[in-house]
Short mmCIF file of C-alpha atoms in Angstrom, two decimals:
data_model
loop_
_atom_site.label_atom_id
_atom_site.label_comp_id
_atom_site.label_asym_id
_atom_site.label_seq_id
_atom_site.Cartn_x
_atom_site.Cartn_y
_atom_site.Cartn_z
CA MET A 1 -1.78 11.77 -23.65
CA ARG A 2 -3.49 8.84 -22.20
CA ARG A 3 -6.23 9.71 -19.45
CA ASN A 4 -5.62 7.13 -16.46
CA ALA A 5 -8.95 5.33 -15.46
CA LEU A 6 -10.15 7.27 -12.39
CA PHE A 7 -11.60 6.13 -9.07
CA CYS A 8 -10.73 9.49 -7.06
CA GLY A 9 -13.65 9.17 -5.01
CA SER A 10 -16.60 11.69 -4.33
CA LEU A 11 -17.31 10.78 -0.66
CA SER A 12 -18.60 13.45 1.87
CA LEU A 13 -16.91 13.14 5.14
CA SER A 14 -20.08 13.22 7.17
CA LEU A 15 -21.22 10.30 5.09
CA LEU A 16 -18.29 8.32 6.01
CA LEU A 17 -18.57 9.14 9.54
CA ALA A 18 -22.20 8.43 9.65
CA ALA A 19 -21.22 5.17 8.03
CA CYS A 20 -18.18 4.05 9.96
CA GLY A 21 -18.96 5.61 13.30
CA ASP A 22 -20.65 3.60 16.14
CA ASP A 23 -24.10 5.65 16.26
CA THR A 24 -26.86 3.38 15.34
CA THR A 25 -29.16 4.23 18.20
CA GLY A 26 -32.85 3.85 17.22
CA ARG A 27 -31.99 1.24 14.48
CA GLN A 28 -30.87 -1.75 16.65
CA ASP A 29 -34.18 -3.60 15.50
CA GLU A 30 -33.10 -3.53 12.13
CA VAL A 31 -29.66 -4.99 12.87
CA GLY A 32 -30.70 -7.92 15.12
CA THR A 33 -28.40 -8.61 18.20
CA VAL A 34 -25.97 -5.50 17.99
CA ASP A 35 -23.28 -4.33 20.10
CA ASP A 36 -21.86 -1.37 18.76
CA SER A 37 -19.25 -0.45 21.36
CA ASP A 38 -16.56 -1.71 18.94
CA ALA A 39 -14.62 0.91 17.09
CA THR A 40 -15.12 4.62 16.33
CA THR A 41 -13.10 7.37 14.44
CA GLY A 42 -10.92 9.43 16.84
CA ASP A 43 -8.79 12.79 16.75
CA SER A 44 -6.05 13.94 14.12
CA GLY A 45 -3.42 11.42 13.62
CA THR A 46 0.06 11.30 14.79
CA ASP A 47 3.40 10.93 12.73
CA SER A 48 5.00 7.62 12.40
CA ASP A 49 8.24 6.74 10.53
CA GLY A 50 7.22 4.02 7.75
CA THR A 51 9.91 0.97 8.19
CA SER A 52 7.80 -1.75 6.07
CA SER A 53 7.59 -0.76 2.31
CA ASP A 54 4.68 -2.41 0.05
CA ASP A 55 3.99 -1.87 -3.51
CA ALA A 56 0.65 0.10 -3.80
CA THR A 57 -1.54 1.40 -6.73
CA SER A 58 -3.20 4.42 -7.93
CA SER A 59 -4.92 6.20 -10.79
CA ASP A 60 -6.24 10.02 -11.53
CA SER A 61 -9.74 10.39 -11.74
CA ASN A 62 -12.26 12.13 -9.85
CA SER A 63 -16.20 12.76 -9.56
CA THR A 64 -18.65 14.91 -7.97
CA ASP A 65 -21.79 14.68 -6.30
CA GLY A 66 -22.82 18.29 -5.92
CA THR A 67 -22.42 18.19 -2.06
CA GLY A 68 -19.27 20.81 -1.94
CA THR A 69 -17.30 18.03 -0.05
CA THR A 70 -16.40 15.97 -2.83
CA THR A 71 -13.60 15.83 -5.63
CA THR A 72 -14.00 17.64 -8.91
CA ASP A 73 -13.78 16.51 -12.42
CA SER A 74 -10.13 16.22 -13.66
CA GLY A 75 -7.12 13.96 -14.01
CA THR A 76 -6.21 14.59 -17.65
CA ASP A 77 -2.53 14.33 -18.84
CA THR A 78 -1.89 17.29 -21.17
CA ASP A 79 1.85 17.32 -20.95
CA GLY A 80 2.75 14.06 -19.64
CA GLU A 81 2.19 15.11 -15.99
CA LEU A 82 -0.30 13.55 -13.57
CA SER A 83 -2.82 15.94 -12.76
CA CYS A 84 -5.23 15.51 -9.69
CA ASP A 85 -7.81 17.57 -7.52
CA VAL A 86 -8.73 17.02 -3.90
CA PRO A 87 -12.03 17.41 -2.15
CA ALA A 88 -13.51 21.05 -2.15
CA ARG A 89 -13.45 20.66 1.68
CA SER A 90 -10.39 18.92 2.53
CA ASP A 91 -9.63 19.89 6.08
CA PRO A 92 -8.11 16.58 7.56
CA SER A 93 -8.86 17.24 11.11
CA GLY A 94 -9.95 14.28 12.76
CA THR A 95 -9.63 11.85 10.02
CA ALA A 96 -6.19 10.17 10.87
CA GLU A 97 -7.18 7.84 13.48
CA TRP A 98 -9.38 4.92 14.31
CA LEU A 99 -10.11 4.03 17.86
CA ASP A 100 -10.76 0.33 18.70
CA GLY A 101 -11.13 -0.16 22.48
CA ALA A 102 -7.66 0.22 24.04
CA ASN A 103 -6.07 0.25 20.52
CA MET A 104 -5.64 2.67 17.89
CA ALA A 105 -4.74 2.82 14.19
CA SER A 106 -3.45 5.88 12.26
CA VAL A 107 -1.85 7.27 9.45
CA SER A 108 0.36 10.10 8.55
CA ILE A 109 1.07 11.35 5.15
CA ALA A 110 4.27 12.91 3.78
CA ASP A 111 2.54 15.32 1.37
CA ARG A 112 -1.32 15.61 1.62
CA ASP A 113 -1.45 17.70 -1.74
CA ALA A 114 0.67 15.23 -3.89
CA CYS A 115 -0.92 13.40 -6.90
CA LEU A 116 0.90 9.96 -5.65
CA ARG A 117 0.80 10.02 -1.90
CA SER A 118 3.03 8.33 0.44
CA TYR A 119 1.07 7.03 3.80
CA SER A 120 2.69 5.51 6.93
CA LEU A 121 -0.02 3.35 8.74
CA SER A 122 0.70 2.13 12.48
CA THR A 123 -1.42 0.57 15.02
CA THR A 124 -1.10 -0.11 18.71
CA GLY A 125 -2.99 -3.36 18.33
CA PRO A 126 -1.43 -7.04 18.19
CA LEU A 127 -0.47 -8.34 14.72
CA ARG A 128 -0.84 -11.90 13.89
CA ASP A 129 2.46 -13.45 13.52
CA GLY A 130 4.13 -10.05 14.19
CA TYR A 131 3.27 -9.41 10.23
CA PRO A 132 3.27 -6.91 8.73
CA GLY A 133 6.03 -4.34 9.64
CA ASN A 134 4.69 -1.79 11.91
CA PRO A 135 4.50 1.11 10.84
CA ARG A 136 3.58 -0.01 7.24
CA SER A 137 4.32 2.35 4.20
CA ILE A 138 2.18 2.44 1.59
CA ASP A 139 3.14 4.33 -1.98
CA GLU A 140 0.49 5.10 -4.28
CA GLN A 141 1.03 4.14 -7.96
CA ALA A 142 0.19 5.70 -11.16
CA SER A 143 -1.14 2.55 -12.79
CA ARG A 144 -3.73 1.86 -10.07
CA PRO A 145 -7.08 3.75 -8.87
CA ARG A 146 -6.65 5.94 -5.77
CA LEU A 147 -9.01 7.80 -3.39
CA ARG A 148 -9.53 11.32 -2.37
CA SER A 149 -12.36 11.41 0.12
CA GLY A 150 -11.37 14.06 2.53
CA HIS A 151 -10.69 11.52 5.03
CA ASP A 152 -7.10 10.41 5.65
CA LEU A 153 -7.45 7.18 7.16
CA PHE A 154 -10.18 6.04 4.68
CA ASP A 155 -7.96 7.19 1.64
CA ALA A 156 -4.81 5.09 3.03
CA LEU A 157 -6.73 1.96 3.68
CA TYR A 158 -8.13 2.13 0.06
CA ALA A 159 -4.22 2.56 -1.11
CA LEU A 160 -3.43 -0.30 1.17
CA ALA A 161 -6.01 -2.73 -0.43
CA MET A 162 -4.55 -1.61 -3.85
CA ALA A 163 -1.10 -2.45 -2.44
CA GLU A 164 -2.06 -5.81 -1.75
CA VAL A 165 -3.74 -6.39 -5.02
CA GLU A 166 -0.41 -5.74 -6.23
CA GLN A 167 1.37 -8.28 -3.97
CA LEU A 168 -1.18 -10.91 -4.88
CA SER A 169 -0.74 -10.38 -8.56
CA VAL A 170 1.66 -13.10 -9.87
CA ALA A 171 3.12 -14.68 -12.97
CA MET A 172 3.17 -18.07 -11.61
CA ILE A 173 2.15 -19.85 -8.75
CA THR A 174 3.40 -22.29 -6.38
CA ASP A 175 2.16 -24.58 -3.66
CA TYR A 176 3.72 -27.42 -1.76
CA ALA A 177 0.72 -29.77 -2.65
CA PHE A 178 0.89 -29.19 -6.55
CA ASN A 179 3.59 -30.00 -8.93
CA LEU A 180 5.91 -31.28 -6.29
CA GLY A 181 6.00 -27.60 -5.23
CA GLY A 182 7.45 -26.36 -8.47
CA ALA A 183 5.88 -22.86 -10.08
CA VAL A 184 3.32 -23.37 -12.51
CA PRO A 185 2.53 -20.55 -15.05
CA CYS A 186 -0.89 -19.18 -15.14
CA GLY A 187 -1.53 -17.17 -18.15
CA VAL A 188 0.53 -14.26 -20.02
CA GLU A 189 -0.85 -11.57 -18.04
CA GLY A 190 -0.44 -13.88 -14.69
CA CYS A 191 -3.12 -14.65 -12.15
CA PHE A 192 -4.15 -13.94 -8.63
CA GLU A 193 -2.80 -15.93 -5.65
CA THR A 194 -4.72 -16.52 -2.71
CA GLY A 195 -3.07 -14.80 0.23
CA ARG A 196 0.12 -14.54 2.06
CA LEU A 197 -0.03 -17.89 3.51
CA TRP A 198 -2.07 -19.57 0.45
CA HIS A 199 -0.06 -19.40 -2.86
CA TYR A 200 -2.38 -21.51 -4.99
CA VAL A 201 -5.51 -20.50 -7.08
CA TRP A 202 -8.44 -21.99 -5.61
CA THR A 203 -11.73 -22.04 -7.46
CA ARG A 204 -13.99 -20.31 -4.66
CA ASP A 205 -11.56 -18.10 -3.40
CA THR A 206 -10.89 -16.75 -7.02
CA ALA A 207 -14.54 -16.76 -8.02
CA TYR A 208 -15.74 -14.67 -5.07
CA ALA A 209 -12.77 -12.48 -5.13
CA THR A 210 -13.27 -11.78 -8.90
CA ASN A 211 -17.13 -11.26 -8.33
CA LEU A 212 -16.48 -8.88 -5.56
CA GLY A 213 -14.24 -6.61 -7.46
CA LEU A 214 -10.97 -7.90 -8.81
CA ALA A 215 -12.56 -8.42 -12.25
CA ASP A 216 -12.96 -4.75 -12.59
CA LEU A 217 -9.46 -3.99 -11.54
CA ASP A 218 -7.71 -6.45 -13.78
CA PRO A 219 -9.95 -8.43 -16.16
CA ALA A 220 -7.24 -10.33 -18.02
CA ARG A 221 -5.67 -11.56 -14.71
CA ALA A 222 -9.14 -12.57 -13.18
CA ARG A 223 -9.71 -14.30 -16.62
CA ASN A 224 -6.58 -16.41 -16.33
CA SER A 225 -7.40 -17.20 -12.90
CA LEU A 226 -10.59 -18.53 -13.73
CA ASN A 227 -9.37 -20.22 -16.66
CA PHE A 228 -6.67 -22.06 -14.58
CA LYS A 229 -9.63 -23.58 -12.47
CA LEU A 230 -11.17 -25.40 -15.71
CA SER A 231 -9.89 -28.66 -17.01
CA THR A 232 -10.49 -31.23 -19.80
CA ARG A 233 -10.25 -34.93 -19.36
CA ARG A 234 -7.05 -36.57 -20.28
CA ASP A 235 -8.12 -36.94 -24.11
CA GLY A 236 -8.86 -33.13 -24.38
CA SER A 237 -12.70 -33.58 -24.29
CA ASP A 238 -15.14 -32.24 -21.60
CA LEU A 239 -14.09 -29.12 -20.28
CA GLN A 240 -15.47 -28.67 -16.75
CA ILE A 241 -14.76 -26.37 -13.69
CA VAL A 242 -12.39 -28.21 -10.97
CA GLN A 243 -13.63 -28.88 -7.58
CA ASP A 244 -11.54 -27.35 -4.76
CA THR A 245 -10.42 -29.63 -1.94
CA GLY A 246 -12.88 -30.04 0.72
CA SER A 247 -14.32 -32.70 3.21
CA GLY A 248 -13.91 -36.19 1.91
CA GLY A 249 -11.25 -35.39 -0.55
CA SER A 250 -13.23 -33.14 -2.78
CA TYR A 251 -16.30 -33.93 -5.41
CA PRO A 252 -18.73 -35.08 -4.82
CA VAL A 253 -18.81 -34.57 -0.95
CA SER A 254 -18.07 -30.87 -1.75
CA SER A 255 -19.69 -29.74 -4.74
CA ASP A 256 -19.60 -26.02 -4.86
CA ARG A 257 -17.37 -25.79 -7.96
CA VAL A 258 -20.06 -23.85 -9.53
CA THR A 259 -19.18 -20.78 -7.67
CA TRP A 260 -17.03 -20.27 -10.52
CA ALA A 261 -19.74 -18.81 -11.96
CA TYR A 262 -20.00 -15.87 -9.92
CA GLY A 263 -16.53 -14.83 -10.94
CA ALA A 264 -17.25 -15.52 -14.54
CA ARG A 265 -20.32 -13.29 -14.48
CA ALA A 266 -18.35 -10.27 -13.21
CA THR A 267 -15.18 -10.97 -15.64
CA LEU A 268 -17.65 -11.18 -18.58
CA ALA A 269 -18.94 -7.85 -17.61
CA ALA A 270 -15.32 -6.45 -17.51
CA LEU A 271 -14.08 -7.64 -20.67
CA ASP A 272 -14.80 -6.60 -24.14
CA GLY A 273 -14.03 -7.37 -27.81
CA GLN A 274 -12.48 -10.48 -28.83
CA ALA A 275 -11.29 -11.47 -25.28
CA ARG A 276 -14.83 -11.45 -24.18
CA ALA A 277 -16.01 -13.21 -26.93
CA ASP A 278 -13.32 -15.98 -26.35
CA PHE A 279 -13.96 -16.19 -22.53
CA SER A 280 -17.81 -16.27 -23.24
CA ALA A 281 -17.61 -19.34 -25.52
CA ARG A 282 -15.00 -21.23 -23.11
CA ALA A 283 -17.37 -20.46 -19.90
CA PHE A 284 -20.36 -21.76 -21.99
CA GLU A 285 -18.61 -24.96 -22.83
CA ALA A 286 -17.45 -25.34 -18.94
CA LEU A 287 -20.59 -24.41 -17.60
CA HIS A 288 -22.76 -26.56 -19.81
CA ASN A 289 -20.64 -29.62 -19.35
CA THR A 290 -20.46 -28.95 -15.46
CA THR A 291 -24.02 -28.47 -15.04
CA GLN A 292 -24.83 -31.82 -17.05
CA HIS A 293 -22.47 -33.69 -15.09
CA ASP A 294 -23.84 -32.36 -11.54
CA ARG A 295 -27.36 -33.20 -12.68
CA LYS A 296 -26.23 -36.75 -12.85
CA VAL A 297 -24.23 -37.01 -9.92
CA VAL A 298 -25.37 -34.52 -7.01
CA TYR A 299 -28.81 -33.46 -8.12
CA ASP A 300 -31.57 -35.11 -6.19
CA PRO A 301 -35.15 -35.16 -8.14
CA GLY A 302 -36.91 -36.05 -4.95
CA ASP A 303 -36.69 -32.54 -3.59
CA GLY A 304 -35.33 -30.53 -6.39
CA LEU A 305 -31.89 -29.83 -4.51
CA TYR A 306 -28.15 -30.48 -5.26
CA ARG A 307 -26.28 -32.38 -2.47
CA GLY A 308 -22.79 -31.48 -0.96
CA GLU A 309 -21.15 -29.49 1.69
CA GLN A 310 -21.48 -25.85 2.27
CA SER A 311 -19.61 -23.56 0.04
CA PHE A 312 -16.68 -22.22 1.61
CA LEU A 313 -17.55 -23.83 5.13
CA ASP A 314 -15.56 -26.72 4.09
CA TRP A 315 -13.90 -27.99 7.44
CA ARG A 316 -16.19 -30.94 8.67
CA GLU A 317 -16.44 -30.30 12.43
CA GLN A 318 -16.29 -26.66 12.18
CA SER A 319 -19.95 -26.43 10.85
CA TYR A 320 -21.32 -29.89 11.18
CA PRO A 321 -21.16 -32.51 13.78
CA ASN A 322 -17.82 -33.52 15.23
CA TRP A 323 -18.25 -37.09 14.15
CA THR A 324 -18.18 -35.97 10.67
CA ALA A 325 -14.32 -35.49 10.82
CA GLU A 326 -14.00 -39.26 10.39
CA ASP A 327 -17.29 -40.02 8.25
CA VAL A 328 -18.33 -37.60 5.76
CA VAL A 329 -21.27 -39.68 4.37
CA HIS A 330 -23.74 -37.65 5.95
CA ILE A 331 -22.14 -34.23 4.47
CA ALA A 332 -22.31 -35.88 0.91
CA GLN A 333 -25.91 -36.66 1.46
CA SER A 334 -26.82 -33.07 2.81
CA LYS A 335 -28.12 -30.46 0.60
CA SER A 336 -26.90 -26.64 1.72
CA LEU A 337 -28.26 -23.39 1.06
CA SER A 338 -25.16 -21.79 -0.15
CA THR A 339 -24.06 -24.38 -2.69
CA ASN A 340 -27.65 -24.67 -4.06
CA LEU A 341 -27.47 -20.81 -4.72
CA ALA A 342 -24.31 -21.27 -6.51
CA HIS A 343 -25.83 -23.97 -8.80
CA LEU A 344 -28.52 -21.47 -9.35
CA ASN A 345 -26.55 -18.77 -10.24
CA ALA A 346 -24.65 -20.92 -12.45
CA LEU A 347 -27.89 -21.89 -14.20
CA ASP A 348 -29.10 -18.37 -14.60
CA LEU A 349 -25.50 -17.40 -16.31
CA LEU A 350 -25.47 -20.50 -18.52
CA VAL A 351 -28.85 -19.27 -19.78
CA GLU A 352 -27.51 -15.99 -20.87
CA LEU A 353 -24.31 -17.57 -22.27
CA ALA A 354 -26.31 -20.07 -24.44
CA GLY A 355 -28.33 -17.22 -26.03
CA GLU A 356 -25.05 -15.38 -26.81
CA GLN A 357 -23.94 -18.82 -28.43
CA GLY A 358 -27.29 -19.32 -30.31
CA GLU A 359 -28.00 -22.37 -28.26
CA ALA A 360 -31.66 -22.02 -27.56
CA ALA A 361 -32.36 -25.62 -26.42
CA VAL A 362 -29.54 -25.18 -23.94
CA ALA A 363 -31.06 -22.12 -22.99
CA ALA A 364 -34.47 -23.42 -22.49
CA GLU A 365 -33.29 -26.50 -20.38
CA ALA A 366 -31.14 -24.42 -18.04
CA ALA A 367 -33.97 -21.76 -17.70
CA ALA A 368 -36.35 -24.50 -16.62
CA TRP A 369 -33.71 -26.09 -14.13
CA ALA A 370 -33.10 -22.64 -12.63
CA GLY A 371 -36.97 -21.96 -12.16
CA ASP A 372 -37.48 -25.33 -10.45
CA LEU A 373 -34.16 -24.79 -8.28
CA ARG A 374 -35.18 -21.46 -7.19
CA ALA A 375 -38.58 -22.83 -6.10
CA ALA A 376 -36.96 -25.85 -4.45
CA ILE A 377 -34.61 -23.70 -2.42
CA HIS A 378 -37.35 -21.63 -0.74
CA ASP A 379 -39.56 -24.50 -0.27
CA ARG A 380 -37.17 -26.68 1.37
CA LEU A 381 -35.02 -24.20 3.28
CA TRP A 382 -37.07 -21.28 4.24
CA LEU A 383 -37.82 -21.34 8.14
CA ALA A 384 -41.17 -19.04 8.12
CA ASP A 385 -41.50 -19.27 12.01
CA ILE A 386 -38.09 -17.57 12.74
CA GLY A 387 -37.66 -15.60 9.44
CA GLN A 388 -34.38 -17.35 8.26
CA PHE A 389 -33.18 -19.42 5.60
CA SER A 390 -31.66 -22.96 7.08
CA SER A 391 -28.05 -23.57 6.26
CA HIS A 392 -28.87 -27.23 5.08
CA VAL A 393 -31.02 -30.04 5.44
CA THR A 394 -28.96 -33.38 6.38
CA THR A 395 -29.93 -36.73 4.74
CA GLY A 396 -33.00 -38.76 3.55
CA LEU A 397 -33.40 -40.09 7.03
CA ASP A 398 -34.07 -36.66 8.34
CA GLN A 399 -36.14 -34.15 6.28
CA SER A 400 -36.28 -31.44 8.49
CA PRO A 401 -33.90 -28.41 7.64
CA THR A 402 -31.46 -27.40 10.32
CA ARG A 403 -32.20 -24.35 12.55
CA ARG A 404 -28.77 -23.20 11.59
CA MET A 405 -27.83 -20.07 9.80
CA ASP A 406 -25.09 -19.49 7.08
CA LEU A 407 -24.25 -15.63 6.64
CA LEU A 408 -22.95 -16.09 2.92
CA GLY A 409 -25.94 -18.38 2.02
CA SER A 410 -28.34 -15.81 3.47
CA ALA A 411 -26.64 -13.05 1.61
CA GLN A 412 -26.64 -14.69 -1.55
CA ALA A 413 -30.37 -15.63 -1.11
CA ILE A 414 -31.16 -11.71 -0.68
CA LEU A 415 -28.72 -10.95 -3.72
CA GLN A 416 -30.37 -13.53 -5.89
CA ASP A 417 -33.97 -12.41 -5.09
CA VAL A 418 -34.75 -16.19 -3.70
CA ALA A 419 -35.94 -14.17 -0.57
CA THR A 420 -38.83 -11.75 -1.09
CA PRO A 421 -38.23 -8.09 -0.02
CA ALA A 422 -40.09 -8.74 3.13
CA GLU A 423 -38.15 -11.76 4.09
CA ALA A 424 -34.88 -10.03 3.02
CA MET A 425 -35.58 -7.56 6.01
CA GLN A 426 -36.37 -10.21 8.26
CA ILE A 427 -33.02 -12.09 7.37
CA LEU A 428 -31.00 -8.99 7.95
CA SER A 429 -32.77 -7.93 11.30
CA GLY A 430 -32.77 -11.38 12.67
CA GLN A 431 -28.97 -12.46 12.35
CA PRO A 432 -27.10 -11.80 15.24
CA HIS A 433 -24.55 -9.05 15.07
CA TYR A 434 -22.14 -9.36 18.02
CA GLY A 435 -18.65 -8.06 17.89
CA PRO A 436 -17.30 -5.88 15.23
CA GLY A 437 -19.24 -7.53 12.41
CA ALA A 438 -21.50 -10.63 12.11
CA PRO A 439 -20.29 -14.45 12.50
CA VAL A 440 -20.40 -16.56 9.55
CA LEU A 441 -22.47 -19.36 11.16
CA TRP A 442 -24.83 -19.38 14.02
CA PRO A 443 -25.24 -20.95 16.55
CA GLN A 444 -21.44 -21.63 16.96
CA GLN A 445 -20.14 -25.12 17.75
CA GLN A 446 -19.49 -25.77 21.34
CA GLN A 447 -15.66 -26.79 22.20
CA THR A 448 -14.54 -26.37 18.61
CA PRO A 449 -11.44 -24.00 17.69
CA ILE A 450 -12.19 -20.90 16.13
CA TYR A 451 -11.91 -20.61 12.31
CA HIS A 452 -15.17 -20.84 10.66
CA ASN A 453 -16.85 -21.45 13.90
CA ARG A 454 -16.78 -18.28 15.79
CA GLY A 455 -15.36 -16.38 12.82
CA GLU A 456 -15.90 -13.26 11.31
CA TRP A 457 -14.73 -13.35 7.62
CA PRO A 458 -14.44 -10.00 5.77
CA PHE A 459 -15.38 -11.35 2.40
CA VAL A 460 -18.62 -12.69 3.71
CA THR A 461 -18.77 -9.26 5.51
CA ALA A 462 -18.68 -7.67 2.13
CA TYR A 463 -21.59 -9.84 0.78
CA TRP A 464 -23.61 -9.24 3.79
CA LEU A 465 -23.06 -5.69 2.97
CA ARG A 466 -24.27 -5.92 -0.19
CA ALA A 467 -27.16 -7.67 0.69
CA ALA A 468 -28.01 -4.86 3.00
CA LYS A 469 -27.83 -2.37 0.31
CA HIS A 470 -30.09 -4.54 -1.65
CA ALA A 471 -32.63 -4.72 0.81
CA ASN A 472 -32.15 -1.01 1.91
CA ASN A 473 -30.96 -1.92 5.44
CA ASP A 474 -28.59 1.18 6.36
CA ALA A 475 -28.28 0.11 10.06
CA VAL A 476 -26.74 -3.47 9.01
CA ALA A 477 -24.58 -1.63 5.80
CA ALA A 478 -23.07 0.82 8.39
CA LYS A 479 -22.20 -1.83 10.78
CA MET A 480 -20.58 -3.95 8.10
CA MET A 481 -18.80 -0.73 6.64
CA ARG A 482 -17.49 -0.30 10.09
CA ALA A 483 -16.14 -4.01 10.52
CA LEU A 484 -14.35 -3.78 7.07
CA ILE A 485 -12.47 -0.67 7.93
CA ARG A 486 -11.75 -1.76 11.53
CA GLY A 487 -10.32 -4.92 10.26
CA ALA A 488 -7.98 -3.52 7.89
CA ALA A 489 -6.91 -0.34 9.81
CA VAL A 490 -6.03 -2.15 13.27
CA ASN A 491 -4.32 -5.12 11.28
CA LEU A 492 -2.32 -3.32 8.60
CA SER A 493 -3.83 -5.65 6.06
CA ASN A 494 -6.94 -7.49 4.79
CA MET A 495 -6.92 -10.46 7.05
CA GLU A 496 -8.54 -13.82 6.26
CA ASN A 497 -10.76 -13.87 9.39
CA PHE A 498 -11.04 -12.69 12.93
CA GLU A 499 -12.47 -14.49 16.25
CA ALA A 500 -16.25 -12.95 15.87
CA ALA A 501 -16.78 -11.61 19.44
CA THR A 502 -13.66 -9.45 19.80
CA GLY A 503 -12.52 -8.91 16.28
CA ALA A 504 -9.00 -10.42 17.20
CA PRO A 505 -6.66 -12.00 14.61
CA TRP A 506 -5.90 -14.40 17.52
CA LEU A 507 -7.65 -15.33 20.77
CA ASP A 508 -5.56 -17.59 23.17
CA GLU A 509 -8.18 -19.64 25.09
CA GLY A 510 -6.34 -23.12 25.13
CA ALA A 511 -7.78 -25.97 23.08
CA THR A 512 -10.09 -23.72 21.21
CA SER A 513 -7.73 -20.80 20.51
CA GLY A 514 -8.07 -19.31 17.16
CA PRO A 515 -8.53 -18.43 14.37
CA VAL A 516 -6.29 -21.53 13.62
CA VAL A 517 -5.30 -19.88 10.40
CA ASN A 518 -5.27 -16.38 9.63
CA SER A 519 -3.38 -15.06 6.54
CA GLN A 520 -2.70 -11.52 5.58
CA ARG A 521 -3.72 -9.98 2.21
CA GLN A 522 -6.17 -12.80 1.83
CA LEU A 523 -7.38 -12.34 -1.69
CA TRP A 524 -11.19 -12.46 -1.14
CA SER A 525 -10.76 -10.03 1.88
CA VAL A 526 -8.84 -7.47 -0.47
CA ALA A 527 -11.68 -7.86 -2.66
CA GLY A 528 -14.21 -7.37 -0.07
CA TYR A 529 -12.78 -3.88 0.92
CA LEU A 530 -12.98 -2.84 -2.46
CA SER A 531 -16.38 -3.98 -3.01
CA MET A 532 -17.27 -1.88 -0.02
CA VAL A 533 -15.83 1.30 -1.58
CA HIS A 534 -16.38 0.73 -5.21
CA HIS A 535 -19.95 -1.26 -5.07
CA THR A 536 -21.47 0.17 -1.86
CA LEU A 537 -20.28 3.66 -1.63
CA PHE A 538 -20.22 4.44 -5.30
CA GLY A 539 -22.49 2.29 -6.76
#
């Protein structure tokens, strides 16, 4: 009989509480500006009736780590029945609640010993737009991974993430701005839509989400989503990556379409056989054409950087001066850390794919470009006096890098080893970590509504967590894990963003209230939570 792929986790309860509690005493110097008065685990949970049902996911696998507190190896189907084990020490006391100031999230489980559990998650906190139903019922499914850590709420939040992956897995996509609002097919196996409020497939959202973990869960759907963001010219030639909408209408003011390569890299690692060979050839063609085009249009040989808006921070006055809302010329002339790191990753992947395709000349050219770009990023954007990378340089009229920080760009600089190990520790310890997590940009924009500005974004938190792991900063890693768990628990969903200081899904303060948009089950937020479990905890 088929043996289901298994992610039943080996996770010590003490490890979870050490990572997700609020005791970082003695390590604040490594976190930066820390306020750990946010959320802690509480006592055992209380029962609540489920009134809102969502599809969830599961699978039967287990692993061990020799601590006596983990799952054991099983999960075989010998007679058609699903089999499973639980952690050797499975006393659930104290694991069903999460305290968040005056609010609390909790879970009840109908049958803890069931291979496929039914969870009822509830919160006393405010829900954005009154959604989802509270309590929220989640049923594990045999077709998806499930977690048995010995910690009830942690297992339930993993099931919640799997449920939201299922909700985001669609056969067709629709959006009012495309195809007159009509449905558009996206591959035999379907694709991923972007969130409860975002029903299209966007390049950067898909790329970061598949890179964070969705490629491993559903490689075919990840491939289809990425293929949806490739396009030829009308005559069928010159396959390139599609640039998302952004400031000034799109390309070349926004030029971060090469983020596609982050997702392609993870998807190639998850595919095998002919499916991988076919996608590798298509990715090579698209990346070669795209990098050649970008070299002509947005590359500046004067300083070796690519022009264009910051990746993901694409709402003009949210991260640039207010006057750019009506005049994007200076954004088009600027050169940003996050977008240049996306170009670097794209060139590095092109080198690998060119080697697979036997294109030695292409590989050599891309390798030379990548080497030069790596040096240029560090030379132009590293601020040695404060131990941080600048988020961007403005125009040729002002060659000085801005003294502003971009969390996503800083994380990628660490993960791609543009930062040295010593610089990585400086970056991690020097970023402000006020509130539950960390703001995606610093300093904030004054008198600007909350969205990117004053925003905490879970997918960026997940990359910051990866960077902390990469640089061995356990204090930052623990705080980011806590932020991801808290956000999902008290909102009953993996939200798009939060107000950075309070972690609120909505902060009412007049003209600057926000976040101005905040979608439940946001694709890259779901992926960010799974990245925390799969990548950081299990490795």
